């Protein structure tokens, strides 16, 4: 609930927060008149940082167990805790593998798998993004057993010996929020128990989840895609059709499913409950080599379609009725999405 603030002799102010499993630290320039540190109430400090005048000067002074913050005409007196009582920074217990990669590549690697994992599940491998080296790639996987999202990246220099790890969902979200829109490289230090990301003036560390991801390769369809289409065409039809689930008291309201019937003429998408509100949409395709029928979770399908750039054409493959459905694209071999299907 507190943030450690330490004024250092090199004219920087270091701020650090921790949940014991996860921590973040930043260093900012400051005019330090006397070195020292204290723990400040985090919720109040964050609220003040958002509301104080941008670009103005802020002064922090300490007296006994009180801290005074002055910014322009604003003055605040806050309670404090001794810095000595604040938990120590997380440190590597073994020598980590250290390497750098562009910030945008790290965001692209973990974002789709994060959307597919279930951070609240009792299964450990559901609770984060699973990352490992295989087939000369870094492979990131997220799953909740109803869907699997897979993203790959060429191995950066120095990362070949990286151990497999599972980054908790909360830590993955913090990494994405920190890196989104940032240019340049991020340095990673990874051991069997700790993940650390370093940027100029920023450090994020997280304990890892001790788990092993089940072998998902056996779930992949062995057949070629039966249809090729633009993801936005199906996404727009899905968005229109699922309005029939709004305000309904039918069994499909909480977990709405949609039916897809694929033929050489196109895709027929149906949503709703027979005998109640029902929607039918026709979706144009680019090519079809066969026929298929599948019933998919509407929310999972929408999130899967949102992964793909509008410029690519995606293929849909399914070995047999009721088997998992694979979404892939020739132009984006680094991305795969697998959804569970039920029998219509």
mmCIF file of C-alpha atoms in Angstrom:
data_model
loop_
_atom_site.group_PDB
_atom_site.id
_atom_site.type_symbol
_atom_site.label_atom_id
_atom_site.label_comp_id
_atom_site.label_asym_id
_atom_site.label_seq_id
_atom_site.Cartn_x
_atom_site.Cartn_y
_atom_site.Cartn_z
ATOM 1 C CA UNK A 1 0.000 0.000 0.000
ATOM 2 C CA UNK A 2 3.068 2.281 0.155
ATOM 3 C CA UNK A 3 5.694 3.539 -2.278
ATOM 4 C CA UNK A 4 9.328 3.799 -1.232
ATOM 5 C CA UNK A 5 10.811 7.197 -2.116
ATOM 6 C CA UNK A 6 14.570 7.594 -1.844
ATOM 7 C CA UNK A 7 16.392 10.869 -2.559
ATOM 8 C CA UNK A 8 19.917 10.018 -3.643
ATOM 9 C CA UNK A 9 23.155 11.991 -3.659
ATOM 10 C CA UNK A 10 23.399 11.708 -7.470
ATOM 11 C CA UNK A 11 20.368 14.051 -7.753
ATOM 12 C CA UNK A 12 17.787 11.405 -8.538
ATOM 13 C CA UNK A 13 14.589 10.367 -6.807
ATOM 14 C CA UNK A 14 13.976 6.605 -6.875
ATOM 15 C CA UNK A 15 10.413 5.346 -6.404
ATOM 16 C CA UNK A 16 9.668 1.666 -5.813
ATOM 17 C CA UNK A 17 6.443 -0.284 -5.277
ATOM 18 C CA UNK A 18 6.018 -3.995 -4.603
ATOM 19 C CA UNK A 19 3.420 -6.704 -4.070
ATOM 20 C CA UNK A 20 6.219 -9.056 -2.894
ATOM 21 C CA UNK A 21 5.678 -11.137 -6.057
ATOM 22 C CA UNK A 22 6.009 -8.170 -8.407
ATOM 23 C CA UNK A 23 7.770 -4.818 -8.189
ATOM 24 C CA UNK A 24 8.388 -1.688 -10.247
ATOM 25 C CA UNK A 25 11.065 0.942 -9.798
ATOM 26 C CA UNK A 26 11.636 4.285 -11.560
ATOM 27 C CA UNK A 27 14.321 6.956 -11.193
ATOM 28 C CA UNK A 28 13.688 10.605 -12.074
ATOM 29 C CA UNK A 29 15.898 13.723 -11.933
ATOM 30 C CA UNK A 30 15.605 15.762 -8.722
ATOM 31 C CA UNK A 31 17.464 18.499 -6.887
ATOM 32 C CA UNK A 32 18.467 16.666 -3.713
ATOM 33 C CA UNK A 33 19.339 18.900 -0.770
ATOM 34 C CA UNK A 34 19.680 16.011 1.674
ATOM 35 C CA UNK A 35 19.803 12.310 0.867
ATOM 36 C CA UNK A 36 17.273 10.107 2.617
ATOM 37 C CA UNK A 37 14.208 7.987 2.130
ATOM 38 C CA UNK A 38 10.736 7.200 3.391
ATOM 39 C CA UNK A 39 7.673 5.109 2.488
ATOM 40 C CA UNK A 40 4.669 7.193 1.367
ATOM 41 C CA UNK A 41 0.997 6.125 1.045
ATOM 42 C CA UNK A 42 0.778 4.838 -2.526
ATOM 43 C CA UNK A 43 -2.862 5.535 -3.345
ATOM 44 C CA UNK A 44 -2.667 9.173 -2.216
ATOM 45 C CA UNK A 45 0.703 9.754 -3.894
ATOM 46 C CA UNK A 46 -0.515 8.378 -7.249
ATOM 47 C CA UNK A 47 -3.687 10.492 -7.112
ATOM 48 C CA UNK A 48 -1.641 13.638 -6.405
ATOM 49 C CA UNK A 49 0.755 12.871 -9.255
ATOM 50 C CA UNK A 50 -2.177 12.787 -11.680
ATOM 51 C CA UNK A 51 -3.809 15.987 -10.414
ATOM 52 C CA UNK A 52 -0.937 18.371 -9.662
ATOM 53 C CA UNK A 53 -0.016 20.945 -12.308
ATOM 54 C CA UNK A 54 1.955 19.439 -15.168
ATOM 55 C CA UNK A 55 5.413 20.890 -15.617
ATOM 56 C CA UNK A 56 5.426 22.556 -12.205
ATOM 57 C CA UNK A 57 8.004 22.033 -9.475
ATOM 58 C CA UNK A 58 7.194 19.846 -6.476
ATOM 59 C CA UNK A 59 9.053 19.908 -3.164
ATOM 60 C CA UNK A 60 9.137 17.015 -0.703
ATOM 61 C CA UNK A 61 10.368 17.547 2.856
ATOM 62 C CA UNK A 62 10.420 15.218 5.851
ATOM 63 C CA UNK A 63 9.955 15.914 9.552
ATOM 64 C CA UNK A 64 9.634 13.080 12.056
ATOM 65 C CA UNK A 65 6.950 10.716 10.674
ATOM 66 C CA UNK A 66 5.306 13.278 8.377
ATOM 67 C CA UNK A 67 6.053 14.252 4.784
ATOM 68 C CA UNK A 68 5.055 17.599 3.286
ATOM 69 C CA UNK A 69 4.492 17.926 -0.460
ATOM 70 C CA UNK A 70 4.305 21.459 -1.871
ATOM 71 C CA UNK A 71 3.456 22.184 -5.495
ATOM 72 C CA UNK A 72 2.579 25.805 -6.277
ATOM 73 C CA UNK A 73 -0.236 26.810 -3.939
ATOM 74 C CA UNK A 74 -1.009 23.158 -3.064
ATOM 75 C CA UNK A 75 0.269 21.742 0.228
ATOM 76 C CA UNK A 76 -0.222 18.215 1.536
ATOM 77 C CA UNK A 77 0.874 16.541 4.773
ATOM 78 C CA UNK A 78 1.129 12.747 4.564
ATOM 79 C CA UNK A 79 1.925 10.048 7.100
ATOM 80 C CA UNK A 80 5.051 7.982 6.445
ATOM 81 C CA UNK A 81 6.646 4.671 7.334
ATOM 82 C CA UNK A 82 10.383 4.038 7.818
ATOM 83 C CA UNK A 83 12.206 3.081 4.623
ATOM 84 C CA UNK A 84 14.019 0.375 6.608
ATOM 85 C CA UNK A 85 10.695 -1.457 7.008
ATOM 86 C CA UNK A 86 10.062 -1.537 3.252
ATOM 87 C CA UNK A 87 10.791 -4.920 1.547
ATOM 88 C CA UNK A 88 14.140 -5.227 -0.203
ATOM 89 C CA UNK A 89 14.372 -5.273 -3.979
ATOM 90 C CA UNK A 90 14.012 -8.613 -5.707
ATOM 91 C CA UNK A 91 17.346 -10.055 -6.801
ATOM 92 C CA UNK A 92 18.341 -12.975 -8.996
ATOM 93 C CA UNK A 93 19.220 -16.082 -6.983
ATOM 94 C CA UNK A 94 21.076 -17.581 -9.971
ATOM 95 C CA UNK A 95 22.891 -16.107 -12.950
ATOM 96 C CA UNK A 96 20.216 -14.914 -15.421
ATOM 97 C CA UNK A 97 20.180 -14.957 -19.208
ATOM 98 C CA UNK A 98 20.416 -11.311 -20.302
ATOM 99 C CA UNK A 99 19.497 -10.038 -23.774
ATOM 100 C CA UNK A 100 17.843 -7.075 -25.496
ATOM 101 C CA UNK A 101 15.051 -6.797 -28.044
ATOM 102 C CA UNK A 102 12.954 -3.941 -29.460
ATOM 103 C CA UNK A 103 10.189 -2.847 -27.100
ATOM 104 C CA UNK A 104 7.578 -3.209 -29.842
ATOM 105 C CA UNK A 105 8.633 -6.838 -30.439
ATOM 106 C CA UNK A 106 8.180 -7.703 -26.767
ATOM 107 C CA UNK A 107 4.709 -6.109 -26.739
ATOM 108 C CA UNK A 108 3.724 -7.989 -29.911
ATOM 109 C CA UNK A 109 5.061 -11.256 -28.472
ATOM 110 C CA UNK A 110 3.027 -11.319 -25.257
ATOM 111 C CA UNK A 111 -0.150 -9.360 -26.135
ATOM 112 C CA UNK A 112 -2.122 -12.075 -28.053
ATOM 113 C CA UNK A 113 -1.244 -14.898 -25.603
ATOM 114 C CA UNK A 114 -2.188 -12.663 -22.665
ATOM 115 C CA UNK A 115 -5.672 -12.183 -24.135
ATOM 116 C CA UNK A 116 -6.189 -15.955 -24.191
ATOM 117 C CA UNK A 117 -4.931 -16.857 -20.710
ATOM 118 C CA UNK A 118 -7.156 -17.014 -17.639
ATOM 119 C CA UNK A 119 -5.359 -15.300 -14.761
ATOM 120 C CA UNK A 120 -7.969 -16.545 -12.235
ATOM 121 C CA UNK A 121 -7.949 -20.243 -13.098
ATOM 122 C CA UNK A 122 -6.787 -22.840 -10.579
ATOM 123 C CA UNK A 123 -4.507 -24.327 -13.248
ATOM 124 C CA UNK A 124 -1.077 -22.707 -12.956
ATOM 125 C CA UNK A 125 -0.366 -22.648 -16.703
ATOM 126 C CA UNK A 126 -3.620 -20.705 -17.282
ATOM 127 C CA UNK A 127 -2.467 -17.848 -15.063
ATOM 128 C CA UNK A 128 0.147 -16.319 -17.326
ATOM 129 C CA UNK A 129 1.993 -16.228 -20.632
ATOM 130 C CA UNK A 130 4.144 -19.317 -21.210
ATOM 131 C CA UNK A 131 7.388 -18.559 -23.061
ATOM 132 C CA UNK A 132 10.001 -21.015 -24.329
ATOM 133 C CA UNK A 133 12.597 -21.591 -27.042
ATOM 134 C CA UNK A 134 11.651 -24.112 -29.738
ATOM 135 C CA UNK A 135 12.194 -24.529 -33.478
ATOM 136 C CA UNK A 136 14.691 -21.625 -33.516
ATOM 137 C CA UNK A 137 11.981 -19.268 -32.237
ATOM 138 C CA UNK A 138 10.783 -17.716 -29.010
ATOM 139 C CA UNK A 139 7.259 -19.084 -28.637
ATOM 140 C CA UNK A 140 4.702 -17.400 -26.352
ATOM 141 C CA UNK A 141 1.501 -19.278 -25.538
ATOM 142 C CA UNK A 142 -1.613 -18.322 -23.603
ATOM 143 C CA UNK A 143 -4.554 -20.652 -22.935
ATOM 144 C CA UNK A 144 -7.625 -21.194 -20.777
ATOM 145 C CA UNK A 145 -8.296 -24.681 -22.226
ATOM 146 C CA UNK A 146 -11.075 -23.220 -24.399
ATOM 147 C CA UNK A 147 -8.672 -21.347 -26.669
ATOM 148 C CA UNK A 148 -4.969 -21.112 -27.360
ATOM 149 C CA UNK A 149 -3.124 -18.078 -28.759
ATOM 150 C CA UNK A 150 0.419 -18.579 -30.033
ATOM 151 C CA UNK A 151 2.904 -15.876 -31.033
ATOM 152 C CA UNK A 152 6.478 -16.434 -32.203
ATOM 153 C CA UNK A 153 9.580 -14.279 -32.585
ATOM 154 C CA UNK A 154 13.031 -14.874 -34.038
ATOM 155 C CA UNK A 155 15.510 -15.519 -31.238
ATOM 156 C CA UNK A 156 17.343 -12.279 -30.335
ATOM 157 C CA UNK A 157 21.114 -12.322 -29.898
ATOM 158 C CA UNK A 158 22.022 -13.760 -26.503
ATOM 159 C CA UNK A 159 18.633 -15.397 -25.846
ATOM 160 C CA UNK A 160 19.326 -18.914 -27.127
ATOM 161 C CA UNK A 161 19.876 -20.322 -23.613
ATOM 162 C CA UNK A 162 16.808 -18.629 -22.098
ATOM 163 C CA UNK A 163 14.942 -20.988 -19.734
ATOM 164 C CA UNK A 164 11.254 -21.669 -20.273
ATOM 165 C CA UNK A 165 9.095 -19.553 -17.974
ATOM 166 C CA UNK A 166 5.519 -18.507 -17.228
ATOM 167 C CA UNK A 167 5.054 -14.754 -16.692
ATOM 168 C CA UNK A 168 2.009 -13.972 -14.481
ATOM 169 C CA UNK A 169 -0.819 -12.171 -16.267
ATOM 170 C CA UNK A 170 -0.608 -9.079 -14.020
ATOM 171 C CA UNK A 171 3.115 -8.728 -14.700
ATOM 172 C CA UNK A 172 2.555 -9.186 -18.447
ATOM 173 C CA UNK A 173 -0.045 -6.397 -18.416
ATOM 174 C CA UNK A 174 2.402 -4.133 -16.543
ATOM 175 C CA UNK A 175 5.100 -4.818 -19.151
ATOM 176 C CA UNK A 176 2.714 -3.999 -22.005
ATOM 177 C CA UNK A 177 1.485 -0.784 -20.346
ATOM 178 C CA UNK A 178 5.071 0.320 -19.722
ATOM 179 C CA UNK A 179 6.311 -0.405 -23.240
ATOM 180 C CA UNK A 180 3.340 0.652 -25.387
ATOM 181 C CA UNK A 181 4.396 3.610 -27.527
ATOM 182 C CA UNK A 182 8.007 3.410 -26.326
ATOM 183 C CA UNK A 183 10.818 3.293 -28.871
ATOM 184 C CA UNK A 184 14.183 1.608 -28.475
ATOM 185 C CA UNK A 185 15.157 -1.677 -26.853
ATOM 186 C CA UNK A 186 14.173 -3.347 -23.614
ATOM 187 C CA UNK A 187 16.736 -5.411 -21.720
ATOM 188 C CA UNK A 188 15.491 -8.658 -20.208
ATOM 189 C CA UNK A 189 17.152 -10.702 -17.482
ATOM 190 C CA UNK A 190 15.512 -14.100 -16.974
ATOM 191 C CA UNK A 191 16.299 -16.895 -14.547
ATOM 192 C CA UNK A 192 14.316 -19.963 -13.544
ATOM 193 C CA UNK A 193 12.461 -17.988 -10.844
ATOM 194 C CA UNK A 194 12.564 -14.280 -11.771
ATOM 195 C CA UNK A 195 11.755 -12.058 -14.783
ATOM 196 C CA UNK A 196 13.291 -8.610 -14.951
ATOM 197 C CA UNK A 197 12.822 -5.864 -17.568
ATOM 198 C CA UNK A 198 15.175 -2.878 -17.602
ATOM 199 C CA UNK A 199 14.767 0.445 -19.385
ATOM 200 C CA UNK A 200 16.530 3.765 -18.813
ATOM 201 C CA UNK A 201 15.242 4.837 -15.398
ATOM 202 C CA UNK A 202 12.753 1.936 -15.169
ATOM 203 C CA UNK A 203 12.962 -1.571 -13.726
ATOM 204 C CA UNK A 204 10.156 -4.143 -13.490
ATOM 205 C CA UNK A 205 10.656 -7.503 -11.781
ATOM 206 C CA UNK A 206 8.269 -10.404 -11.228
ATOM 207 C CA UNK A 207 8.388 -13.845 -9.686
ATOM 208 C CA UNK A 208 7.538 -16.576 -12.187
ATOM 209 C CA UNK A 209 4.821 -19.225 -12.037
ATOM 210 C CA UNK A 210 6.213 -22.715 -11.467
ATOM 211 C CA UNK A 211 4.409 -24.817 -14.068
ATOM 212 C CA UNK A 212 4.801 -26.768 -17.281
ATOM 213 C CA UNK A 213 2.539 -26.114 -20.266
ATOM 214 C CA UNK A 214 0.838 -29.273 -21.594
ATOM 215 C CA UNK A 215 1.713 -30.319 -25.134
ATOM 216 C CA UNK A 216 -0.788 -28.425 -27.284
ATOM 217 C CA UNK A 217 0.587 -29.519 -30.673
ATOM 218 C CA UNK A 218 -1.595 -32.625 -30.715
ATOM 219 C CA UNK A 219 -4.690 -30.399 -30.763
ATOM 220 C CA UNK A 220 -3.688 -28.661 -33.988
ATOM 221 C CA UNK A 221 -5.758 -29.595 -37.066
ATOM 222 C CA UNK A 222 -3.806 -31.628 -39.587
ATOM 223 C CA UNK A 223 -5.924 -30.560 -42.570
ATOM 224 C CA UNK A 224 -5.427 -27.440 -44.692
ATOM 225 C CA UNK A 225 -7.755 -24.434 -44.227
ATOM 226 C CA UNK A 226 -11.165 -25.011 -45.806
ATOM 227 C CA UNK A 227 -11.881 -21.295 -46.276
ATOM 228 C CA UNK A 228 -9.950 -18.030 -46.624
ATOM 229 C CA UNK A 229 -11.415 -14.628 -45.779
ATOM 230 C CA UNK A 230 -10.642 -11.193 -44.360
ATOM 231 C CA UNK A 231 -10.967 -11.169 -40.561
ATOM 232 C CA UNK A 232 -12.860 -7.859 -40.485
ATOM 233 C CA UNK A 233 -15.617 -9.286 -42.727
ATOM 234 C CA UNK A 234 -16.416 -12.000 -40.191
ATOM 235 C CA UNK A 235 -15.830 -9.662 -37.225
ATOM 236 C CA UNK A 236 -18.343 -7.081 -38.513
ATOM 237 C CA UNK A 237 -20.970 -9.758 -39.153
ATOM 238 C CA UNK A 238 -20.358 -11.223 -35.712
ATOM 239 C CA UNK A 239 -20.757 -7.837 -34.036
ATOM 240 C CA UNK A 240 -24.115 -7.305 -35.751
ATOM 241 C CA UNK A 241 -25.444 -10.796 -35.136
ATOM 242 C CA UNK A 242 -24.647 -10.955 -31.425
ATOM 243 C CA UNK A 243 -26.951 -8.036 -30.589
ATOM 244 C CA UNK A 244 -29.657 -10.714 -30.206
ATOM 245 C CA UNK A 245 -27.987 -11.715 -26.938
ATOM 246 C CA UNK A 246 -28.486 -8.282 -25.368
ATOM 247 C CA UNK A 247 -31.091 -8.161 -22.623
ATOM 248 C CA UNK A 248 -32.146 -11.781 -23.131
ATOM 249 C CA UNK A 249 -33.022 -14.185 -20.341
ATOM 250 C CA UNK A 250 -32.152 -17.228 -22.434
ATOM 251 C CA UNK A 251 -29.403 -19.760 -21.590
ATOM 252 C CA UNK A 252 -27.080 -18.285 -24.210
ATOM 253 C CA UNK A 253 -26.875 -14.841 -22.628
ATOM 254 C CA UNK A 254 -23.993 -15.541 -20.250
ATOM 255 C CA UNK A 255 -21.903 -17.531 -22.735
ATOM 256 C CA UNK A 256 -23.311 -16.777 -26.194
ATOM 257 C CA UNK A 257 -22.337 -19.163 -28.958
ATOM 258 C CA UNK A 258 -22.526 -18.632 -32.711
ATOM 259 C CA UNK A 259 -22.806 -21.201 -35.478
ATOM 260 C CA UNK A 260 -20.700 -21.004 -38.636
ATOM 261 C CA UNK A 261 -21.679 -22.977 -41.721
ATOM 262 C CA UNK A 262 -18.927 -22.888 -44.353
ATOM 263 C CA UNK A 263 -19.610 -23.712 -48.014
ATOM 264 C CA UNK A 264 -17.990 -22.763 -51.311
ATOM 265 C CA UNK A 265 -20.591 -19.967 -51.576
ATOM 266 C CA UNK A 266 -19.570 -18.288 -48.328
ATOM 267 C CA UNK A 267 -20.084 -18.435 -44.558
ATOM 268 C CA UNK A 268 -23.503 -18.409 -42.919
ATOM 269 C CA UNK A 269 -23.288 -17.084 -39.366
ATOM 270 C CA UNK A 270 -26.175 -17.685 -36.979
ATOM 271 C CA UNK A 271 -26.653 -16.340 -33.457
ATOM 272 C CA UNK A 272 -29.451 -16.606 -30.917
ATOM 273 C CA UNK A 273 -31.727 -19.320 -29.605
ATOM 274 C CA UNK A 274 -34.181 -21.152 -31.837
ATOM 275 C CA UNK A 275 -37.705 -20.053 -31.032
ATOM 276 C CA UNK A 276 -36.422 -16.733 -29.661
ATOM 277 C CA UNK A 277 -34.465 -13.782 -31.102
ATOM 278 C CA UNK A 278 -32.283 -15.114 -33.911
ATOM 279 C CA UNK A 279 -29.854 -13.514 -36.366
ATOM 280 C CA UNK A 280 -28.392 -14.770 -39.647
ATOM 281 C CA UNK A 281 -25.502 -13.126 -41.498
ATOM 282 C CA UNK A 282 -23.863 -13.994 -44.816
ATOM 283 C CA UNK A 283 -20.101 -13.434 -44.897
ATOM 284 C CA UNK A 284 -18.130 -13.088 -48.124
ATOM 285 C CA UNK A 285 -15.021 -15.235 -48.544
ATOM 286 C CA UNK A 286 -11.993 -15.155 -50.825
ATOM 287 C CA UNK A 287 -11.727 -18.885 -51.440
ATOM 288 C CA UNK A 288 -13.109 -22.191 -50.154
ATOM 289 C CA UNK A 289 -11.894 -25.751 -50.696
ATOM 290 C CA UNK A 290 -14.473 -27.608 -48.656
ATOM 291 C CA UNK A 291 -17.372 -27.453 -46.238
ATOM 292 C CA UNK A 292 -17.490 -27.342 -42.440
ATOM 293 C CA UNK A 293 -19.816 -26.511 -39.545
ATOM 294 C CA UNK A 294 -18.760 -25.282 -36.115
ATOM 295 C CA UNK A 295 -20.187 -23.733 -32.954
ATOM 296 C CA UNK A 296 -17.883 -21.223 -31.236
ATOM 297 C CA UNK A 297 -17.942 -18.972 -28.189
ATOM 298 C CA UNK A 298 -18.841 -15.547 -29.609
ATOM 299 C CA UNK A 299 -16.519 -13.567 -27.306
ATOM 300 C CA UNK A 300 -13.558 -15.846 -27.964
ATOM 301 C CA UNK A 301 -14.179 -15.620 -31.716
ATOM 302 C CA UNK A 302 -14.361 -11.807 -31.599
ATOM 303 C CA UNK A 303 -11.100 -11.583 -29.634
ATOM 304 C CA UNK A 304 -9.407 -13.996 -32.017
ATOM 305 C CA UNK A 305 -10.458 -11.995 -35.090
ATOM 306 C CA UNK A 306 -9.252 -8.758 -33.448
ATOM 307 C CA UNK A 307 -5.713 -10.177 -33.284
ATOM 308 C CA UNK A 308 -5.209 -10.062 -37.029
ATOM 309 C CA UNK A 309 -4.275 -7.014 -39.140
ATOM 310 C CA UNK A 310 -6.954 -6.079 -41.679
ATOM 311 C CA UNK A 311 -4.435 -6.439 -44.506
ATOM 312 C CA UNK A 312 -4.063 -10.229 -44.131
ATOM 313 C CA UNK A 313 -6.333 -13.045 -45.241
ATOM 314 C CA UNK A 314 -6.898 -15.722 -42.610
ATOM 315 C CA UNK A 315 -7.649 -19.396 -43.098
ATOM 316 C CA UNK A 316 -9.954 -21.555 -40.976
ATOM 317 C CA UNK A 317 -9.143 -25.247 -40.523
ATOM 318 C CA UNK A 318 -10.932 -28.054 -38.671
ATOM 319 C CA UNK A 319 -10.218 -31.785 -38.838
ATOM 320 C CA UNK A 320 -13.767 -32.904 -38.063
ATOM 321 C CA UNK A 321 -17.056 -31.661 -36.677
ATOM 322 C CA UNK A 322 -16.666 -30.722 -32.997
ATOM 323 C CA UNK A 323 -12.837 -30.655 -33.161
ATOM 324 C CA UNK A 324 -10.753 -27.493 -32.379
ATOM 325 C CA UNK A 325 -10.725 -24.750 -35.014
ATOM 326 C CA UNK A 326 -7.421 -23.207 -36.123
ATOM 327 C CA UNK A 327 -7.112 -19.630 -37.422
ATOM 328 C CA UNK A 328 -3.899 -18.879 -39.331
ATOM 329 C CA UNK A 329 -2.527 -16.641 -42.100
ATOM 330 C CA UNK A 330 0.167 -17.278 -44.708
ATOM 331 C CA UNK A 331 1.294 -13.662 -44.428
ATOM 332 C CA UNK A 332 1.630 -13.914 -40.614
ATOM 333 C CA UNK A 333 3.192 -17.300 -39.830
ATOM 334 C CA UNK A 334 4.142 -15.940 -36.387
ATOM 335 C CA UNK A 335 0.499 -15.970 -35.232
ATOM 336 C CA UNK A 336 -1.897 -18.840 -34.518
ATOM 337 C CA UNK A 337 -5.209 -19.015 -32.668
ATOM 338 C CA UNK A 338 -7.007 -22.238 -31.729
ATOM 339 C CA UNK A 339 -10.615 -22.223 -30.476
ATOM 340 C CA UNK A 340 -12.637 -25.048 -28.966
ATOM 341 C CA UNK A 341 -15.715 -26.025 -30.949
ATOM 342 C CA UNK A 342 -18.877 -27.765 -29.745
ATOM 343 C CA UNK A 343 -21.240 -29.962 -31.693
ATOM 344 C CA UNK A 344 -24.115 -28.069 -33.335
#
